Short mmCIF file of C-alpha atoms in Angstrom, two decimals:
data_model
loop_
_atom_site.label_atom_id
_atom_site.label_comp_id
_atom_site.label_asym_id
_atom_site.label_seq_id
_atom_site.Cartn_x
_atom_site.Cartn_y
_atom_site.Cartn_z
CA MET A 114 -70.07 93.41 -62.92
CA PRO A 115 -67.35 92.46 -60.49
CA PRO A 116 -65.62 95.34 -58.62
CA PRO A 117 -62.28 96.49 -60.05
CA SER A 118 -59.23 95.16 -58.49
CA ALA A 119 -56.68 97.17 -56.62
CA ALA A 120 -54.23 97.03 -59.52
CA ALA A 121 -56.82 98.40 -61.91
CA MET A 122 -57.59 101.32 -59.57
CA LEU A 123 -53.91 102.14 -59.31
CA ARG A 124 -53.49 102.22 -63.08
CA ARG A 125 -56.45 104.59 -63.44
CA ALA A 126 -55.01 106.92 -60.84
CA LEU A 127 -51.69 107.09 -62.64
CA ARG A 128 -53.39 107.86 -65.93
CA ARG A 129 -55.22 110.90 -64.57
CA PRO A 130 -53.58 114.28 -65.37
CA ARG A 131 -51.82 115.69 -62.30
CA ALA A 132 -51.92 119.32 -61.39
CA SER A 133 -48.83 121.07 -62.69
CA LEU A 134 -46.55 122.54 -60.07
CA THR A 135 -45.69 125.39 -62.45
CA SER A 136 -49.25 126.46 -63.06
CA PRO A 137 -49.71 130.23 -62.72
CA ILE A 138 -50.75 131.52 -59.33
CA PRO A 139 -53.68 133.89 -59.29
CA LYS A 140 -52.74 137.58 -59.11
CA SER A 141 -54.93 138.01 -56.10
CA PHE A 142 -52.52 135.76 -54.19
CA HIS A 143 -49.52 138.10 -54.82
CA ALA A 144 -51.39 141.33 -54.12
CA VAL A 145 -50.27 142.99 -50.87
CA PRO A 146 -52.89 145.06 -49.16
CA ARG A 147 -51.91 148.72 -49.19
CA ARG A 148 -52.94 151.21 -46.55
CA THR A 149 -53.69 154.81 -47.34
CA LEU A 150 -50.89 157.05 -46.06
CA ILE A 151 -51.72 160.18 -44.11
CA ALA A 152 -50.23 163.41 -45.42
CA PRO A 153 -47.20 164.69 -43.53
CA PRO A 154 -47.63 167.66 -41.17
CA SER A 155 -47.15 171.12 -42.68
CA ASP A 156 -45.49 174.18 -41.15
CA SER A 157 -48.85 175.64 -40.17
CA SER A 158 -50.20 172.47 -38.57
CA GLY A 159 -50.38 172.18 -34.83
CA PRO A 160 -48.44 169.84 -32.56
CA LEU A 161 -48.67 166.10 -33.20
CA MET A 162 -50.71 164.48 -30.47
CA GLU A 163 -50.03 160.92 -31.61
CA ARG A 164 -47.50 158.92 -33.57
CA ARG A 165 -48.75 156.77 -36.41
CA SER A 166 -46.88 154.29 -38.54
CA ASP A 167 -48.90 155.14 -41.64
CA ARG A 168 -47.95 158.85 -41.65
CA GLU A 169 -46.06 159.95 -44.72
CA LEU A 170 -42.62 161.45 -44.16
CA PRO A 171 -42.12 165.15 -45.04
CA ASN A 172 -39.92 166.20 -47.91
CA ILE A 173 -36.37 167.03 -46.85
CA GLN A 174 -35.16 170.28 -48.34
CA PRO A 175 -31.45 170.83 -48.96
CA SER A 176 -29.89 172.98 -46.22
CA SER A 177 -26.98 174.37 -48.26
CA ARG A 178 -28.81 177.54 -49.25
CA ARG A 179 -30.00 178.15 -45.72
CA TRP A 180 -26.42 177.80 -44.48
CA LEU A 181 -25.20 180.34 -47.04
CA LYS A 182 -27.87 182.81 -45.94
CA THR A 183 -26.88 182.61 -42.25
CA LEU A 184 -23.11 182.74 -42.90
CA PRO A 185 -22.91 186.58 -43.26
CA ILE A 186 -24.89 187.01 -40.04
CA PHE A 187 -22.50 184.66 -38.20
CA LEU A 188 -19.42 186.49 -39.53
CA ALA A 189 -20.92 189.84 -38.56
CA ILE A 190 -21.57 188.66 -35.00
CA VAL A 191 -18.02 187.30 -34.68
CA GLY A 192 -16.54 190.54 -36.02
CA VAL A 193 -18.55 192.79 -33.70
CA SER A 194 -17.73 190.59 -30.70
CA SER A 195 -14.01 190.68 -31.50
CA LEU A 196 -14.02 194.47 -31.79
CA ALA A 197 -15.88 194.80 -28.50
CA ILE A 198 -13.35 192.55 -26.72
CA PHE A 199 -10.35 194.47 -28.07
CA ASN A 200 -11.96 197.80 -27.18
CA TYR A 201 -12.59 196.60 -23.63
CA GLN A 202 -8.92 195.68 -23.30
CA LYS A 203 -7.95 199.18 -24.42
CA SER A 204 -10.37 200.95 -22.07
CA SER A 205 -9.09 198.99 -19.06
CA SER A 206 -5.39 199.42 -19.87
CA SER A 207 -2.99 201.41 -17.72
CA VAL A 208 -2.34 203.89 -20.53
CA VAL A 209 -5.97 204.96 -20.76
CA ASN A 210 -6.28 205.16 -16.99
CA SER A 211 -3.11 207.29 -16.77
CA THR A 212 -4.24 209.73 -19.45
CA LEU A 213 -7.66 210.04 -17.85
CA TYR A 214 -6.10 210.72 -14.45
CA ALA A 215 -3.73 213.30 -15.95
CA LEU A 216 -6.73 214.98 -17.58
CA ARG A 217 -8.49 215.25 -14.23
CA THR A 218 -5.44 216.89 -12.61
CA SER A 219 -4.75 219.26 -15.51
CA PRO A 220 -5.76 222.88 -14.74
CA GLU A 221 -6.42 223.62 -18.44
CA ALA A 222 -8.67 220.56 -18.82
CA ARG A 223 -10.57 221.33 -15.61
CA GLU A 224 -11.14 224.88 -16.79
CA ILE A 225 -12.70 223.60 -20.04
CA LEU A 226 -14.54 220.48 -18.88
CA GLY A 227 -15.09 221.19 -15.20
CA ASP A 228 -14.98 218.71 -12.37
CA GLU A 229 -15.75 214.98 -12.42
CA ILE A 230 -14.01 214.30 -15.73
CA TYR A 231 -14.80 210.84 -17.08
CA PHE A 232 -15.59 209.00 -20.31
CA ARG A 233 -18.15 210.78 -22.45
CA ASP A 234 -20.07 207.68 -23.47
CA ARG A 235 -21.55 204.99 -21.31
CA PHE A 236 -19.66 202.39 -23.33
CA PRO A 237 -16.46 204.26 -24.28
CA TRP A 238 -14.82 203.54 -27.59
CA ILE A 239 -11.03 203.90 -27.70
CA TRP A 240 -9.90 204.95 -31.16
CA GLY A 241 -6.43 204.36 -32.54
CA GLU A 242 -3.52 202.03 -31.81
CA LEU A 243 -2.33 200.90 -28.40
CA ASN A 244 0.77 198.77 -28.84
CA GLN A 245 3.16 199.09 -25.92
CA LEU A 246 5.17 196.06 -26.99
CA HIS A 247 6.33 197.72 -30.22
CA GLY A 248 6.42 201.21 -28.71
CA ARG A 249 3.45 202.77 -30.52
CA ILE A 250 0.61 204.55 -28.71
CA ASP A 251 -1.82 206.74 -30.63
CA ILE A 252 -5.26 206.79 -29.01
CA GLY A 253 -8.21 209.09 -28.55
CA PHE A 254 -11.56 208.96 -26.77
CA GLY A 255 -14.42 211.20 -25.76
CA VAL A 256 -14.48 212.81 -22.31
CA LYS A 257 -16.91 214.96 -20.39
CA GLY A 258 -17.17 217.03 -17.23
CA LYS A 259 -19.69 219.24 -15.51
CA LYS A 260 -18.97 222.17 -17.84
CA GLY A 261 -18.64 220.54 -21.22
CA ARG A 262 -17.46 217.71 -23.44
CA GLY A 263 -14.50 217.08 -25.65
CA PHE A 264 -12.23 214.58 -27.38
CA MET A 265 -8.83 213.81 -25.89
CA LYS A 266 -5.96 212.58 -28.04
CA PHE A 267 -2.71 211.11 -26.80
CA ARG A 268 0.29 210.01 -28.86
CA SER A 269 3.54 208.57 -27.56
CA ALA A 270 6.37 206.55 -29.10
CA ARG A 271 9.49 204.65 -28.09
CA LYS A 272 12.46 204.89 -30.43
CA GLY A 273 14.34 201.83 -29.19
CA ARG A 274 13.69 198.61 -27.32
CA MET A 275 15.32 199.87 -24.12
CA ALA A 276 14.36 203.52 -24.62
CA PHE A 277 11.67 205.43 -22.77
CA PHE A 278 8.35 206.53 -24.17
CA GLU A 279 8.29 210.14 -25.38
CA THR A 280 4.97 211.98 -25.37
CA GLN A 281 4.45 213.60 -28.74
CA GLU A 282 0.88 214.87 -28.43
CA TRP A 283 -1.64 215.36 -25.66
CA SER A 284 -4.50 217.57 -26.71
CA LEU A 285 -8.16 218.25 -26.01
CA GLU A 286 -10.64 219.21 -28.72
CA THR A 287 -13.87 220.84 -27.58
CA GLU A 288 -17.29 220.50 -29.19
CA ASP A 289 -16.93 223.78 -31.06
CA GLY A 290 -13.73 222.54 -32.75
CA THR A 291 -11.23 224.39 -30.57
CA LYS A 292 -8.07 222.34 -30.02
CA VAL A 293 -6.11 222.93 -26.80
CA ASP A 294 -2.56 221.63 -26.43
CA LEU A 295 -2.23 220.21 -22.91
CA LEU A 296 1.35 219.03 -23.28
CA LYS A 297 4.04 221.14 -21.71
CA VAL A 298 7.59 219.81 -21.80
CA GLU A 299 8.54 221.15 -18.42
CA THR A 300 5.37 219.79 -16.80
CA ASP A 301 4.83 216.57 -18.73
CA PRO A 302 2.51 214.49 -16.50
CA PHE A 303 3.59 211.26 -18.18
CA ARG A 304 7.23 211.45 -17.19
CA ASN A 305 8.42 208.82 -14.71
CA THR A 306 5.20 206.83 -15.02
CA ILE A 307 4.60 203.21 -15.84
CA MET A 308 4.37 204.08 -19.56
CA GLN A 309 7.93 205.37 -19.52
CA ALA A 310 9.38 202.06 -18.38
CA GLY A 311 11.01 199.95 -21.04
CA PRO A 312 10.59 196.18 -21.36
CA LYS A 313 11.94 194.21 -18.45
CA GLU A 314 14.94 191.98 -18.96
CA GLU A 315 14.50 188.33 -18.06
#
């Protein structure tokens, strides 16, 4: 039998069924290899000695509740700090220094408290209002000496803008509750002092 010609071989090749381009691809071809993820670190786990790309990320918890829990603590710290700053301004004012000096030079106060009169507490707290700008001074603080302790109160007011301060009360209360009036009109130690000066004109 003679060999087939080239034309016959071409016709046979065209008659053969061709592989369809839309034939389904095996599932194994689409499968992506997955790696096992390592659990994220917990709160009790130690420090991470290495960084790995296959480590699972920890769950992020909402921080709104934590912020609400710490808000009262923050407000309390701000409030206490503000009170401490204002109290320091009072304790270092000229009014407090003048009243403390007048107490040291007062014969009645020295007889009750003794020598070396100073603040009673290590961190003195000045009670009351100290407003020289509006002419209102009503303060009190603890004092002590070699003989005893007490609570000094001083109150002064200014009736007008250009008027002088008038001392209304200057007293010393001892630990047993005895109240001694240290103010004497004829020997007022706060007359002609810096507290008696009115506001300066510009």
